Amino acid sequence: MKTLDRGLASPWRRSALAALAGALPVLAYPSPALWWWAYVALVPWLLLARAAPTGRRALYDGWSGGFGFMLALHHWLLPDLNVFTLVLAALLGVLWAPWAWLAHRYLAVGTGASRGRVVVALLVLPSAWLAVELVRSWQGLGGPWGMLGSTQWQVAPALRLASIGGVWLLSFLVVAVNVAAAVLVAVPSSRAPAVAGLVATAAATSAAWVWAPRPDGDGRTRIAVVQPGVVEGVDRRFDREEQLTRRLTGQGVDLVVWGESSVGYDLAGRPDLAGRLAALSRTTGADILVNVDARRSDRPGIYKSSVLVGPQGPTGDRYDKMRLVPFGEYIPARSLLGWATSVGKAAGEDRRRGTEQVVMHAGPGLRIGPMVCFETAFPDMSRHLADDGADVLVAQSSTSSFQHSWAPAQHASLGALRAAETGRPFVHATLTGVSAVYDASGRRLGSWVGTDASTTAVFEVPLAHGVTPYVRFGDWPVHVSLLVLVALGLTEGARALRPRRSAPGPLAPPARTVRESPARPGR
């Protein structure tokens, strides 16, 4: 123990230990996918912040842990962004400094971590974590990739909770369980509120399982995914996709989905390609959703666009990607950060953004809501598409740059959450894998199409209708969490401004009564 204390006394060693503690939750994400690990993964980080000698040191522990978390979660970016990955992790890691300070404030050894403080911690620390996830969900900071609640993508009760409060509610509950576990380990005298918190979480999950509305069945549709695999060159890739699509002839599919950047030319400027796609649509008897990554002929700039092609050619339904990947598709503040192109594979030219989401009519009565690449990480985008009447959510992705990393599996798992949140089936079609399809409750349909496959896959997709509480009420767990933090700030502010009574001084000794002696008669 003394050796450990000496090690923690060194600021650099303590920071390294905090970074390691912050990296532990990554094991709960795909590919390891140890979903149960998420419920205890934050405990070492919490205990370290709790034991910080000062609040300032706790801030550093939070920053270091946030750096370790972001670096571990995005380690697969290192081959492309190199040292810039470390810079981004260090910048975003700052967001967790206040979270660790709050952990020190309400669970610190010196405070005794009373039961009242533990109750506050069970509300405040999950709320503060959601505030961090809210800030980093801004597209300019990389978006909400790797939200803690997304580790529960394959747990049926958790998916039912997602239909009520989205992935935000899952993150809140996972952090609350971690706080309770840390209290059980380190604060035996305050175990009662921690146990009560665990019981409340279990009760909420059970209630959601019993009472949360389930999607109502509404027919079926057959959707095919075309995954060409790693093919160099846009022309060769198109040829391979065309060859694979012809195999779908006679299989009665209603929609064929190609992956992101599946077409490398603007179809208005290449009528020959548009004609080949129309011929494929006639042959298969299905509309084809392709993704064009090219400079447009009708306006300046490069766009990534989902384009629907029918038997007569492009139908006119087109969606231009709205939320671009920082550094991959554009460089934020290029005048300041443009040097990233010299140390990695950052975008040489910024893509242009679309302005609105689109619901497309594909085939007889099928309405699809397209998204492109990491837009599937944004819960609000799929929620808006479902609210606008989409029957099926369709994502077109690539991830070919990260073929042999954890990224493809992490990306594919997000479809389960978006399906459960919206009560709509979700199709995730990629160029190089992993492609996946989920039903309206987030349950996986069939097997994943892995990164080693160049093939087509046909899925019988059950349709559903109805509105989930999450689609109806939106990100209410975030709003509640912000109210909790505002209330905390007002309470702490009032306490700081409250005038302190001056300490009473030492009591003065009682005055002694001088008794006069009686006069004596003179002599």
Coordinates of C-alpha atoms in Angstrom, one line a residue:
M1 CA 0.0 0.0 0.0
K2 CA 2.8 2.4 0.8
T3 CA 4.4 1.6 -2.6
L4 CA 1.1 2.5 -4.3
D5 CA 0.8 5.7 -2.3
R6 CA 4.3 6.7 -3.3
G7 CA 3.4 5.9 -7.0
L8 CA 0.3 8.0 -6.8
A9 CA 2.3 10.9 -5.2
S10 CA 4.1 11.3 -8.6
P11 CA 1.9 13.5 -10.9
W12 CA 3.1 11.7 -14.0
R13 CA 2.5 8.2 -12.7
R14 CA -0.9 9.2 -11.4
S15 CA -1.8 10.7 -14.8
A16 CA -0.7 7.5 -16.5
L17 CA -2.8 5.5 -14.1
A18 CA -5.8 7.7 -14.7
A19 CA -5.4 7.3 -18.5
L20 CA -5.3 3.6 -18.1
A21 CA -8.4 3.7 -15.9
G22 CA -10.2 5.8 -18.5
A23 CA -9.3 3.3 -21.2
L24 CA -10.9 0.4 -19.4
P25 CA -14.5 0.9 -20.7
V26 CA -13.4 0.3 -24.3
L27 CA -13.5 -3.5 -23.7
A28 CA -17.3 -3.2 -23.5
Y29 CA -17.5 -2.0 -27.1
P30 CA -17.3 -4.2 -30.2
S31 CA -15.1 -6.0 -31.1
P32 CA -14.5 -7.3 -27.5
A33 CA -18.2 -6.6 -26.8
L34 CA -18.1 -7.4 -23.1
W35 CA -21.3 -5.5 -22.5
W36 CA -21.4 -6.5 -18.8
W37 CA -18.0 -4.9 -18.3
A38 CA -19.5 -1.4 -18.8
Y39 CA -21.3 -1.6 -15.4
V40 CA -18.0 -1.7 -13.5
A41 CA -15.5 -0.3 -15.9
L42 CA -15.6 3.3 -14.4
V43 CA -15.0 2.1 -10.9
P44 CA -11.2 2.4 -10.9
W45 CA -11.5 5.9 -12.4
L46 CA -14.0 7.0 -9.8
L47 CA -11.9 5.6 -6.9
L48 CA -8.9 7.4 -8.2
A49 CA -10.7 10.7 -8.5
R50 CA -12.2 10.1 -5.0
A51 CA -8.8 9.6 -3.5
A52 CA -7.3 12.7 -5.1
P53 CA -5.5 14.9 -2.5
T54 CA -7.1 18.0 -3.8
G55 CA -9.9 19.1 -6.1
R56 CA -7.3 20.4 -8.6
R57 CA -5.7 17.0 -8.7
A58 CA -9.1 15.4 -9.4
L59 CA -9.4 17.7 -12.4
Y60 CA -6.2 16.4 -13.8
D61 CA -7.4 12.8 -13.1
G62 CA -10.5 13.6 -15.1
W63 CA -8.5 15.0 -18.0
S64 CA -6.1 12.1 -18.1
G65 CA -8.9 9.6 -17.9
G66 CA -10.7 11.3 -20.7
F67 CA -7.6 11.2 -22.8
G68 CA -7.2 7.5 -22.2
F69 CA -10.9 6.9 -22.9
M70 CA -10.9 8.8 -26.2
L71 CA -7.6 7.4 -27.4
A72 CA -8.7 3.8 -26.6
L73 CA -12.1 4.3 -28.3
H74 CA -10.5 5.8 -31.4
H75 CA -7.2 4.0 -31.5
W76 CA -8.0 2.7 -35.0
L77 CA -7.6 6.3 -36.3
L78 CA -3.8 6.2 -35.5
P79 CA -2.8 4.9 -39.0
D80 CA -4.7 7.7 -40.7
L81 CA -4.3 10.7 -38.4
N82 CA -1.1 9.6 -36.7
V83 CA 0.0 12.1 -34.0
F84 CA -3.1 14.2 -34.6
T85 CA -5.1 11.4 -32.9
L86 CA -3.2 12.1 -29.7
V87 CA -3.9 15.8 -30.0
L88 CA -7.7 15.2 -30.5
A89 CA -7.8 12.8 -27.5
A90 CA -6.0 15.4 -25.3
L91 CA -8.4 18.2 -26.3
L92 CA -11.5 16.1 -25.9
G93 CA -10.2 14.6 -22.6
V94 CA -10.6 18.0 -21.0
L95 CA -14.4 17.4 -21.0
W96 CA -14.1 14.8 -18.2
A97 CA -12.2 17.1 -15.8
P98 CA -15.4 18.5 -14.2
W99 CA -16.9 15.0 -14.0
A100 CA -13.9 13.8 -11.9
W101 CA -14.0 16.9 -9.8
L102 CA -17.6 16.2 -8.9
A103 CA -16.7 12.6 -8.0
H104 CA -14.0 14.0 -5.7
R105 CA -16.4 16.6 -4.3
Y106 CA -19.2 14.1 -3.3
L107 CA -17.2 10.9 -2.7
A108 CA -13.9 12.2 -1.3
V109 CA -12.3 10.4 1.6
G110 CA -12.1 13.6 3.7
T111 CA -15.8 14.3 3.5
G112 CA -16.7 10.9 4.9
A113 CA -19.0 10.5 1.9
S114 CA -22.1 10.7 3.9
R115 CA -25.3 9.1 2.8
G116 CA -26.7 12.4 1.6
R117 CA -23.6 13.0 -0.5
V118 CA -23.9 9.5 -2.0
V119 CA -27.5 10.2 -3.0
V120 CA -26.4 13.4 -4.7
A121 CA -23.5 11.6 -6.4
L122 CA -25.9 9.0 -7.8
L123 CA -27.8 11.8 -9.6
V124 CA -25.1 14.3 -10.3
L125 CA -22.3 12.0 -11.7
P126 CA -24.5 10.4 -14.4
S127 CA -25.9 13.8 -15.2
A128 CA -22.5 15.2 -15.6
W129 CA -21.5 12.3 -17.8
L130 CA -24.5 13.0 -20.1
A131 CA -23.4 16.6 -20.3
V132 CA -20.0 15.5 -21.5
E133 CA -21.6 13.2 -24.1
L134 CA -23.9 16.1 -25.2
V135 CA -20.9 18.4 -25.7
R136 CA -18.8 15.9 -27.6
S137 CA -21.9 15.0 -29.7
W138 CA -21.5 18.2 -31.6
Q139 CA -20.5 17.2 -35.1
G140 CA -17.5 19.6 -35.1
L141 CA -16.0 17.7 -32.2
G142 CA -16.4 14.3 -33.8
G143 CA -20.0 13.4 -33.0
P144 CA -21.5 11.0 -30.5
W145 CA -19.4 8.0 -31.5
G146 CA -18.9 5.6 -28.6
M147 CA -21.5 6.9 -26.2
L148 CA -21.3 4.7 -23.1
G149 CA -24.9 3.5 -23.5
S150 CA -24.1 2.1 -26.9
T151 CA -22.2 -0.8 -25.3
Q152 CA -25.6 -2.3 -24.5
W153 CA -26.6 -2.8 -28.2
Q154 CA -27.2 -6.5 -27.8
V155 CA -29.0 -6.6 -24.5
A156 CA -32.8 -6.9 -25.0
P157 CA -33.9 -5.1 -21.8
A158 CA -31.5 -2.2 -22.5
L159 CA -32.9 -1.9 -26.0
R160 CA -36.3 -1.6 -24.5
L161 CA -35.1 1.2 -22.4
A162 CA -33.6 2.9 -25.5
S163 CA -37.1 3.0 -26.9
I164 CA -38.1 5.2 -24.0
G165 CA -35.1 7.5 -23.5
G166 CA -32.7 6.6 -26.3
V167 CA -29.0 5.8 -25.8
W168 CA -28.9 8.7 -23.3
L169 CA -31.0 6.9 -20.8
L170 CA -28.7 3.8 -21.1
S171 CA -25.6 6.0 -20.5
F172 CA -27.2 7.5 -17.4
L173 CA -28.1 4.2 -15.9
V174 CA -24.7 2.6 -16.7
V175 CA -22.9 5.5 -15.0
A176 CA -25.2 5.3 -12.0
V177 CA -24.5 1.6 -11.6
N178 CA -20.8 2.3 -11.7
V179 CA -21.1 5.0 -9.0
A180 CA -23.1 2.6 -6.8
A181 CA -20.4 -0.1 -7.3
A182 CA -17.7 2.4 -6.3
V183 CA -19.5 3.3 -3.1
L184 CA -20.0 -0.4 -2.3
V185 CA -16.3 -1.0 -2.7
A186 CA -14.9 2.1 -1.0
V187 CA -17.6 3.6 1.4
P188 CA -19.1 0.7 3.5
S189 CA -20.8 3.1 5.8
S190 CA -22.9 4.5 3.0
R191 CA -24.0 1.3 1.2
A192 CA -27.7 1.8 1.8
P193 CA -28.2 4.5 -0.9
A194 CA -26.0 2.6 -3.3
V195 CA -28.0 -0.5 -2.9
A196 CA -31.2 1.6 -3.3
G197 CA -29.8 3.0 -6.5
L198 CA -29.1 -0.5 -7.9
V199 CA -32.6 -1.6 -6.9
A200 CA -34.1 1.4 -8.6
T201 CA -32.2 0.7 -11.8
A202 CA -33.3 -2.9 -11.8
A203 CA -36.9 -1.8 -11.2
A204 CA -36.8 0.7 -14.0
T205 CA -35.5 -1.9 -16.4
S206 CA -38.1 -4.4 -15.3
A207 CA -40.9 -1.8 -15.7
A208 CA -39.7 -0.9 -19.2
W209 CA -39.6 -4.5 -20.2
V210 CA -43.2 -5.0 -19.1
W211 CA -44.8 -1.7 -20.0
A212 CA -42.8 -0.1 -22.8
P213 CA -44.8 -0.3 -26.1
R214 CA -43.6 -2.8 -28.6
P215 CA -43.6 -2.0 -32.3
D216 CA -46.7 -3.3 -34.1
G217 CA -46.2 -5.5 -37.1
D218 CA -47.1 -4.0 -40.4
G219 CA -46.1 -6.4 -43.2
R220 CA -42.7 -7.4 -44.6
T221 CA -40.3 -6.4 -47.3
R222 CA -37.3 -8.0 -48.9
I223 CA -34.2 -5.9 -48.9
A224 CA -30.8 -6.9 -50.5
V225 CA -27.4 -5.5 -49.5
V226 CA -24.6 -5.5 -52.0
Q227 CA -21.1 -5.6 -50.4
P228 CA -18.4 -5.7 -53.1
G229 CA -15.4 -5.9 -50.6
V230 CA -12.1 -4.2 -51.1
V231 CA -11.9 -3.2 -54.8
E232 CA -9.4 -0.6 -55.9
G233 CA -10.6 2.0 -58.4
V234 CA -14.1 3.4 -58.8
D235 CA -14.7 1.8 -62.2
R236 CA -13.7 -1.7 -61.0
R237 CA -15.8 -1.2 -57.9
F238 CA -18.9 -0.3 -60.0
D239 CA -18.3 -3.3 -62.3
R240 CA -18.2 -5.6 -59.2
E241 CA -21.3 -4.1 -57.7
E242 CA -23.1 -4.5 -61.0
Q243 CA -22.1 -8.2 -61.3
L244 CA -23.2 -8.9 -57.7
T245 CA -26.6 -7.1 -58.2
R246 CA -27.4 -9.3 -61.3
R247 CA -27.4 -12.3 -58.9
L248 CA -30.5 -10.9 -57.3
T249 CA -32.6 -11.5 -60.4
G250 CA -35.7 -13.5 -59.6
Q251 CA -35.3 -13.3 -55.8
G252 CA -38.2 -11.0 -55.4
V253 CA -36.4 -8.2 -53.6
D254 CA -38.1 -4.8 -53.1
L255 CA -35.0 -2.7 -52.6
V256 CA -31.3 -3.1 -53.3
V257 CA -28.9 -1.0 -51.2
W258 CA -25.3 -0.3 -52.2
G259 CA -22.7 1.1 -49.8
E260 CA -21.2 4.5 -49.3
S261 CA -19.2 5.9 -52.2
S262 CA -20.4 3.0 -54.4
V263 CA -20.6 5.3 -57.4
G264 CA -17.6 7.6 -58.1
Y265 CA -19.2 9.8 -60.7
D266 CA -22.2 12.2 -60.8
L267 CA -24.9 10.4 -62.6
A268 CA -26.2 13.5 -64.3
G269 CA -22.8 13.8 -66.0
R270 CA -22.5 10.1 -66.7
P271 CA -25.7 9.0 -68.4
D272 CA -24.1 5.7 -69.3
L273 CA -23.8 4.7 -65.6
A274 CA -27.3 5.9 -65.0
G275 CA -28.5 3.7 -67.8
R276 CA -26.7 0.6 -66.5
L277 CA -28.3 1.2 -63.0
A278 CA -31.7 1.5 -64.6
A279 CA -31.1 -1.7 -66.5
L280 CA -30.2 -3.4 -63.2
S281 CA -33.4 -2.1 -61.6
R282 CA -35.5 -3.6 -64.5
T283 CA -33.6 -6.9 -64.2
T284 CA -34.0 -7.3 -60.5
G285 CA -37.5 -5.7 -60.3
A286 CA -36.4 -3.4 -57.5
D287 CA -35.2 0.2 -57.0
I288 CA -31.5 0.6 -56.2
L289 CA -30.2 3.0 -53.6
V290 CA -26.7 4.0 -54.5
N291 CA -24.3 6.5 -53.0
V292 CA -22.5 9.0 -55.2
D293 CA -19.2 10.5 -54.0
A294 CA -18.3 13.0 -56.7
R295 CA -18.2 16.6 -57.8
R296 CA -21.7 17.6 -58.9
S297 CA -22.4 18.8 -62.4
D298 CA -25.2 21.2 -61.4
R299 CA -23.4 23.0 -58.5
P300 CA -19.8 23.5 -57.3
G301 CA -18.2 21.1 -54.8
I302 CA -18.0 17.5 -53.9
Y303 CA -21.1 15.8 -52.3
K304 CA -21.8 12.4 -50.8
S305 CA -25.4 11.7 -51.9
S306 CA -27.8 8.8 -51.6
V307 CA -29.5 8.6 -55.0
L308 CA -32.5 6.3 -55.7
V309 CA -32.5 4.7 -59.2
G310 CA -35.6 3.0 -60.7
P311 CA -36.3 1.2 -64.0
Q312 CA -36.4 4.6 -65.8
G313 CA -33.2 5.9 -64.2
P314 CA -32.8 8.3 -61.2
T315 CA -36.1 8.9 -59.6
G316 CA -35.3 12.4 -58.4
D317 CA -35.1 11.3 -54.8
R318 CA -31.7 12.4 -53.5
Y319 CA -30.2 13.0 -50.0
D320 CA -26.9 15.0 -49.6
K321 CA -25.0 14.0 -46.5
M322 CA -25.4 16.7 -43.8
R323 CA -23.0 15.7 -41.1
L324 CA -19.5 15.2 -42.4
V325 CA -16.7 13.3 -40.7
P326 CA -14.2 15.8 -39.2
F327 CA -10.8 15.4 -40.9
G328 CA -12.0 12.5 -43.0
E329 CA -14.4 14.6 -45.2
Y330 CA -13.5 18.1 -44.1
I331 CA -11.0 19.9 -41.8
P332 CA -12.5 22.1 -39.1
A333 CA -10.9 25.5 -39.1
R334 CA -8.8 24.5 -42.0
S335 CA -6.7 27.7 -41.8
L336 CA -5.5 26.6 -38.3
L337 CA -5.6 22.8 -38.6
G338 CA -4.8 22.3 -42.2
W339 CA -1.4 20.9 -41.2
A340 CA -3.2 17.6 -40.4
T341 CA -3.1 16.8 -44.1
S342 CA 0.7 16.6 -43.8
V343 CA 0.8 14.0 -41.0
G344 CA -2.1 11.8 -42.0
K345 CA -4.8 11.0 -44.5
A346 CA -7.0 14.0 -43.8
A347 CA -9.3 15.5 -46.4
G348 CA -7.5 17.4 -49.1
E349 CA -10.7 19.2 -50.1
D350 CA -13.8 19.8 -47.9
R351 CA -17.0 18.0 -48.9
R352 CA -20.2 20.1 -49.2
R353 CA -23.1 19.6 -46.8
G354 CA -26.7 18.9 -47.5
T355 CA -29.4 21.0 -46.0
E356 CA -32.2 18.7 -45.0
Q357 CA -33.1 15.0 -44.4
V358 CA -35.2 13.2 -47.0
V359 CA -37.7 10.4 -46.9
M360 CA -37.7 8.5 -50.2
H361 CA -40.5 6.4 -51.8
A362 CA -38.9 3.2 -53.0
G363 CA -41.1 0.7 -54.8
P364 CA -44.8 0.1 -54.0
G365 CA -45.5 2.0 -50.7
L366 CA -42.1 1.6 -49.1
R367 CA -40.7 4.8 -47.5
I368 CA -37.0 4.8 -46.6
G369 CA -34.9 7.2 -44.6
P370 CA -31.3 7.3 -45.8
M371 CA -28.3 8.2 -43.8
V372 CA -24.6 8.2 -44.7
C373 CA -21.7 6.8 -42.7
F374 CA -21.3 8.1 -39.2
E375 CA -24.6 9.9 -39.3
T376 CA -26.0 6.7 -37.7
A377 CA -24.2 7.7 -34.5
F378 CA -26.6 10.7 -34.1
P379 CA -29.8 9.6 -32.4
D380 CA -31.7 12.7 -33.5
M381 CA -31.3 12.0 -37.3
S382 CA -33.0 8.6 -37.2
R383 CA -35.6 9.9 -34.8
H384 CA -36.5 12.7 -37.2
L385 CA -36.7 10.3 -40.2
A386 CA -39.1 8.0 -38.2
D387 CA -41.1 11.0 -37.2
D388 CA -41.3 12.1 -40.9
G389 CA -42.8 8.7 -41.9
A390 CA -39.9 6.5 -42.8
D391 CA -40.8 2.7 -42.7
V392 CA -37.1 1.6 -42.9
L393 CA -33.9 3.4 -41.9
V394 CA -31.1 2.8 -44.3
A395 CA -27.5 3.6 -43.7
Q396 CA -24.8 3.5 -46.4
S397 CA -21.2 3.2 -45.1
S398 CA -17.7 2.2 -46.1
T399 CA -15.2 2.0 -43.2
S400 CA -12.8 0.5 -45.8
S401 CA -9.9 2.6 -44.4
F402 CA -10.3 0.7 -41.1
Q403 CA -10.8 -2.7 -42.4
H404 CA -8.8 -4.7 -39.9
S405 CA -9.8 -2.7 -36.8
W406 CA -12.7 -2.5 -34.3
A407 CA -14.3 0.3 -36.3
P408 CA -16.5 -1.8 -38.6
A409 CA -18.1 -3.8 -35.8
Q410 CA -18.6 -0.6 -33.7
H411 CA -20.3 1.0 -36.6
A412 CA -22.6 -1.9 -37.4
S413 CA -23.7 -2.2 -33.8
L414 CA -25.2 1.3 -33.8
G415 CA -28.0 0.2 -36.0
A416 CA -29.5 -1.9 -33.2
L417 CA -29.8 1.2 -31.0
R418 CA -31.3 3.4 -33.8
A419 CA -33.8 0.6 -34.6
A420 CA -34.8 0.2 -30.9
E421 CA -35.1 4.0 -30.3
T422 CA -37.4 4.6 -33.3
G423 CA -39.3 1.3 -33.6
R424 CA -38.2 1.0 -37.2
P425 CA -36.0 -1.7 -38.9
F426 CA -32.5 -0.6 -39.8
V427 CA -30.4 -1.6 -42.8
H428 CA -26.6 -1.0 -42.5
A429 CA -25.0 -1.5 -46.0
T430 CA -21.3 -1.1 -46.4
L431 CA -18.7 -1.4 -49.2
T432 CA -16.4 -3.7 -47.3
G433 CA -18.2 -4.8 -44.1
V434 CA -19.6 -5.1 -41.6
S435 CA -23.1 -5.0 -43.1
A436 CA -26.1 -5.8 -40.8
V437 CA -29.9 -5.6 -40.6
Y438 CA -32.0 -5.2 -37.4
D439 CA -35.7 -5.4 -36.8
A440 CA -37.8 -2.7 -35.2
S441 CA -36.9 -3.8 -31.7
G442 CA -33.1 -3.8 -32.4
R443 CA -32.8 -7.6 -32.8
R444 CA -30.3 -8.7 -35.4
L445 CA -31.8 -10.3 -38.5
G446 CA -29.6 -13.1 -39.9
S447 CA -25.8 -12.9 -39.6
W448 CA -23.5 -10.0 -40.1
V449 CA -21.8 -9.8 -43.5
G450 CA -18.1 -9.6 -42.3
T451 CA -15.2 -7.7 -43.7
D452 CA -13.9 -10.7 -45.6
A453 CA -17.0 -11.1 -47.8
S454 CA -17.7 -9.9 -51.3
T455 CA -21.3 -10.9 -51.8
T456 CA -25.0 -10.0 -51.6
A457 CA -27.3 -10.8 -48.8
V458 CA -31.2 -10.7 -48.9
F459 CA -33.1 -10.0 -45.7
E460 CA -36.7 -10.6 -44.9
V461 CA -37.5 -7.4 -43.0
P462 CA -40.6 -7.1 -40.8
L463 CA -42.1 -3.6 -41.0
A464 CA -43.6 -1.9 -38.0
H465 CA -45.7 1.2 -37.2
G466 CA -46.4 3.2 -34.1
V467 CA -44.4 5.8 -32.2
T468 CA -41.9 5.0 -29.5
P469 CA -41.7 7.3 -26.4
Y470 CA -38.2 8.3 -27.6
V471 CA -39.5 9.5 -31.0
R472 CA -42.4 11.3 -29.2
F473 CA -40.4 13.0 -26.4
G474 CA -36.9 13.1 -27.7
D475 CA -33.8 13.5 -25.6
W476 CA -35.6 14.0 -22.3
P477 CA -32.8 12.3 -20.2
V478 CA -30.4 15.0 -21.3
H479 CA -32.9 17.8 -20.3
V480 CA -33.4 16.2 -16.9
S481 CA -29.7 15.9 -16.4
L482 CA -29.1 19.5 -17.3
L483 CA -31.8 20.5 -14.8
V484 CA -30.0 18.4 -12.1
L485 CA -26.7 20.2 -12.8
V486 CA -28.4 23.6 -12.8
A487 CA -30.1 22.8 -9.5
L488 CA -26.8 21.7 -8.1
G489 CA -25.1 24.9 -9.3
L490 CA -27.8 27.1 -7.7
T491 CA -27.6 25.1 -4.4
E492 CA -23.8 25.3 -4.2
G493 CA -23.9 29.0 -5.2
A494 CA -26.4 29.8 -2.5
R495 CA -24.4 27.9 0.0
A496 CA -21.2 29.8 -0.9
L497 CA -23.0 33.2 -0.7
R498 CA -24.7 32.4 2.6
P499 CA -23.1 34.7 5.3
R500 CA -21.1 32.8 7.8
R501 CA -21.6 33.4 11.5
S502 CA -18.5 34.6 13.2
A503 CA -17.2 32.2 15.6
P504 CA -17.8 33.2 19.2
G505 CA -14.8 34.4 21.1
P506 CA -13.6 33.0 24.5
L507 CA -15.9 33.8 27.3
A508 CA -14.7 36.5 29.6
P509 CA -14.4 35.5 33.3
P510 CA -17.2 36.9 35.4
A511 CA -16.4 40.1 37.1
R512 CA -15.5 39.8 40.7
T513 CA -17.7 41.7 43.2
V514 CA -15.6 43.8 45.6
R515 CA -17.1 43.8 49.0
E516 CA -16.3 46.8 51.0
S517 CA -15.2 46.2 54.6
P518 CA -17.3 47.7 57.3
A519 CA -15.9 50.9 58.7
R520 CA -14.2 50.4 62.0
P521 CA -14.7 52.9 64.8
G522 CA -11.8 55.2 65.3
R523 CA -9.7 55.0 68.3

